[in-house]
Amino acid sequence: DQQVKQNSPSLSVQEGRISILNCDYTNSMFDYFLWYKKYPAEGPTFLISISSIKDKNEDGRFTVFLNKSAKHLSLHIVPSQPGDSAVYFCAARQINDYKLSFGAGTTVTVRA
Amino acid sequence: DGGITQSPKYLFRKEGQNVTLSCEQNLNHDAMYWYRQDPGQGLRLIYYSQIVNDFQKGDIAEGYSVSREKKESFPLTVTSAQKNPTAFYLCASSIGRGSKNIQYFGAGTRLSVL
């Protein structure tokens, strides 16, 4: 049973515009959320995280928004750059747990 | 420089054969993890270890085995009991629990069946 869902398998955006990636979760015990970025044939790299005590966390061009009541989070990338073309995974866990639950990923393609 | 090293990058398994994937980290992390990625799916946890000489099953442990004899090393054996081993395998490590528990990943091993 998949507890973290990324319902959009792909997203195409023009360079310089905003990319918005969405993620939903079903487990109300999750209180820590992460986004990872993955290039082909490489391991995922950590991008940004947010705990449930916040509703927004920003790091440079990347902002994560959390809506706990809707069990929904989103990642905004502004402005999108060609190097942002990758697969983005949403992940979640209970803050004191070791185990991460991952979504299936969203492939972002940034067009020149 | 510090990081997680997985080897080999590509591995081929014959029917009935056990194969072992290597994972070494020099980040001084206590916890280590093995994941499997299949096309169009997220990462699924196979095994994880919080500390040396201790490990727990993840969501898809059947057909796999691990050991954690050293802090730096967490090898994964794909046994002949794993009937569908073709996948991309990722090893990760993290410093521990709480908000600092960010998992860092190796570059992966792609396993194929001959």
Tab-separated table of C-alpha atoms in Angstrom, chain B residues 1-113:
chain	number	residue	atom	x	y	z
B	1	ASP	CA	36.391	12.985	0.130
B	2	GLY	CA	33.444	11.541	2.028
B	3	GLY	CA	30.703	9.565	0.433
B	4	ILE	CA	29.026	6.265	-0.263
B	5	THR	CA	30.618	3.846	-2.692
B	6	GLN	CA	28.641	1.073	-4.331
B	7	SER	CA	30.251	-1.625	-6.425
B	8	PRO	CA	30.038	-2.956	-8.978
B	9	LYS	CA	28.121	-0.467	-11.119
B	10	TYR	CA	26.710	-3.302	-13.264
B	11	LEU	CA	26.236	-6.923	-12.224
B	12	PHE	CA	24.868	-9.964	-13.994
B	13	ARG	CA	23.399	-12.955	-12.239
B	14	LYS	CA	22.913	-16.444	-13.588
B	15	GLU	CA	19.963	-18.600	-12.603
B	16	GLY	CA	20.402	-20.105	-9.139
B	17	GLN	CA	23.347	-17.907	-8.302
B	18	ASN	CA	23.795	-15.717	-5.234
B	19	VAL	CA	25.410	-12.329	-5.840
B	20	THR	CA	26.659	-9.737	-3.366
B	21	LEU	CA	26.471	-5.979	-3.820
B	22	SER	CA	28.984	-3.889	-1.935
B	23	CYS	CA	28.254	-0.654	-0.064
B	24	GLU	CA	30.922	1.290	1.828
B	25	GLN	CA	30.605	4.687	3.499
B	26	ASN	CA	33.202	6.955	5.084
B	27	LEU	CA	30.721	9.477	6.464
B	28	ASN	CA	30.820	7.951	9.961
B	29	HIS	CA	27.058	7.391	9.728
B	30	ASP	CA	25.438	4.944	12.120
B	31	ALA	CA	22.513	3.902	9.931
B	32	MET	CA	22.646	2.248	6.511
B	33	TYR	CA	19.923	1.165	4.096
B	34	TRP	CA	19.304	-0.845	0.954
B	35	TYR	CA	16.605	0.109	-1.539
B	36	ARG	CA	15.409	-1.337	-4.786
B	37	GLN	CA	14.097	0.793	-7.663
B	38	ASP	CA	12.012	-0.631	-10.492
B	39	PRO	CA	10.913	1.356	-13.560
B	40	GLY	CA	8.053	3.742	-12.785
B	41	GLN	CA	8.194	2.990	-9.092
B	42	GLY	CA	9.611	4.695	-6.073
B	43	LEU	CA	12.357	3.301	-3.918
B	44	ARG	CA	11.360	0.319	-1.807
B	45	LEU	CA	13.241	-0.533	1.376
B	46	ILE	CA	14.865	-3.970	1.509
B	47	TYR	CA	16.852	-3.882	4.767
B	48	TYR	CA	18.213	-1.274	7.104
B	49	SER	CA	20.697	-1.211	9.947
B	50	GLN	CA	20.720	1.280	12.789
B	51	ILE	CA	23.960	0.079	14.318
B	52	VAL	CA	26.743	-2.460	13.850
B	53	ASN	CA	25.686	-6.096	14.243
B	54	ASP	CA	22.004	-5.203	14.024
B	55	PHE	CA	19.641	-4.945	11.056
B	56	GLN	CA	15.911	-5.039	10.344
B	57	LYS	CA	13.800	-6.154	7.417
B	58	GLY	CA	12.238	-3.512	5.255
B	59	ASP	CA	9.172	-3.870	3.076
B	60	ILE	CA	10.586	-6.349	0.534
B	61	ALA	CA	13.246	-8.397	2.367
B	62	GLU	CA	12.327	-11.818	0.944
B	63	GLY	CA	15.131	-13.274	-1.167
B	64	TYR	CA	17.754	-10.889	0.229
B	65	SER	CA	20.229	-11.023	3.100
B	66	VAL	CA	22.575	-8.490	4.696
B	67	SER	CA	25.303	-8.225	7.291
B	68	ARG	CA	26.672	-5.300	9.306
B	69	GLU	CA	29.984	-6.391	10.771
B	70	LYS	CA	31.603	-2.974	10.377
B	71	LYS	CA	30.182	0.518	10.673
B	72	GLU	CA	31.460	1.389	7.209
B	73	SER	CA	30.101	-1.600	5.329
B	74	PHE	CA	26.638	-3.001	4.608
B	75	PRO	CA	26.763	-5.651	1.848
B	76	LEU	CA	23.563	-6.978	0.283
B	77	THR	CA	23.296	-10.546	-1.015
B	78	VAL	CA	20.656	-11.277	-3.620
B	79	THR	CA	19.932	-14.961	-3.190
B	80	SER	CA	18.562	-17.468	-5.675
B	81	ALA	CA	15.271	-17.245	-3.774
B	82	GLN	CA	14.743	-13.750	-5.216
B	83	LYS	CA	12.862	-14.643	-8.403
B	84	ASN	CA	12.807	-11.194	-9.943
B	85	PRO	CA	16.142	-9.599	-9.071
B	86	THR	CA	16.518	-7.336	-12.101
B	87	ALA	CA	16.453	-3.793	-10.717
B	88	PHE	CA	18.527	-0.785	-9.735
B	89	TYR	CA	19.829	-1.168	-6.171
B	90	LEU	CA	20.635	1.835	-4.032
B	91	CYS	CA	22.506	1.995	-0.758
B	92	ALA	CA	22.098	4.916	1.621
B	93	SER	CA	23.358	6.045	5.001
B	94	SER	CA	22.262	8.559	7.607
B	95	ILE	CA	23.623	9.974	10.803
B	96	GLY	CA	20.778	8.803	13.031
B	97	ARG	CA	17.322	9.809	14.084
B	98	GLY	CA	15.338	12.993	14.183
B	99	SER	CA	15.499	15.969	11.882
B	100	LYS	CA	19.157	15.272	11.088
B	101	ASN	CA	18.287	11.881	9.633
B	102	ILE	CA	18.839	12.815	6.005
B	103	GLN	CA	19.651	9.785	3.911
B	104	TYR	CA	22.537	10.110	1.464
B	105	PHE	CA	22.736	7.723	-1.440
B	106	GLY	CA	25.392	5.938	-3.431
B	107	ALA	CA	25.425	5.848	-7.230
B	108	GLY	CA	23.679	2.481	-7.409
B	109	THR	CA	24.233	-0.991	-8.844
B	110	ARG	CA	22.209	-2.214	-11.789
B	111	LEU	CA	21.587	-5.959	-11.518
B	112	SER	CA	20.446	-8.000	-14.499
B	113	VAL	CA	19.697	-11.682	-14.921
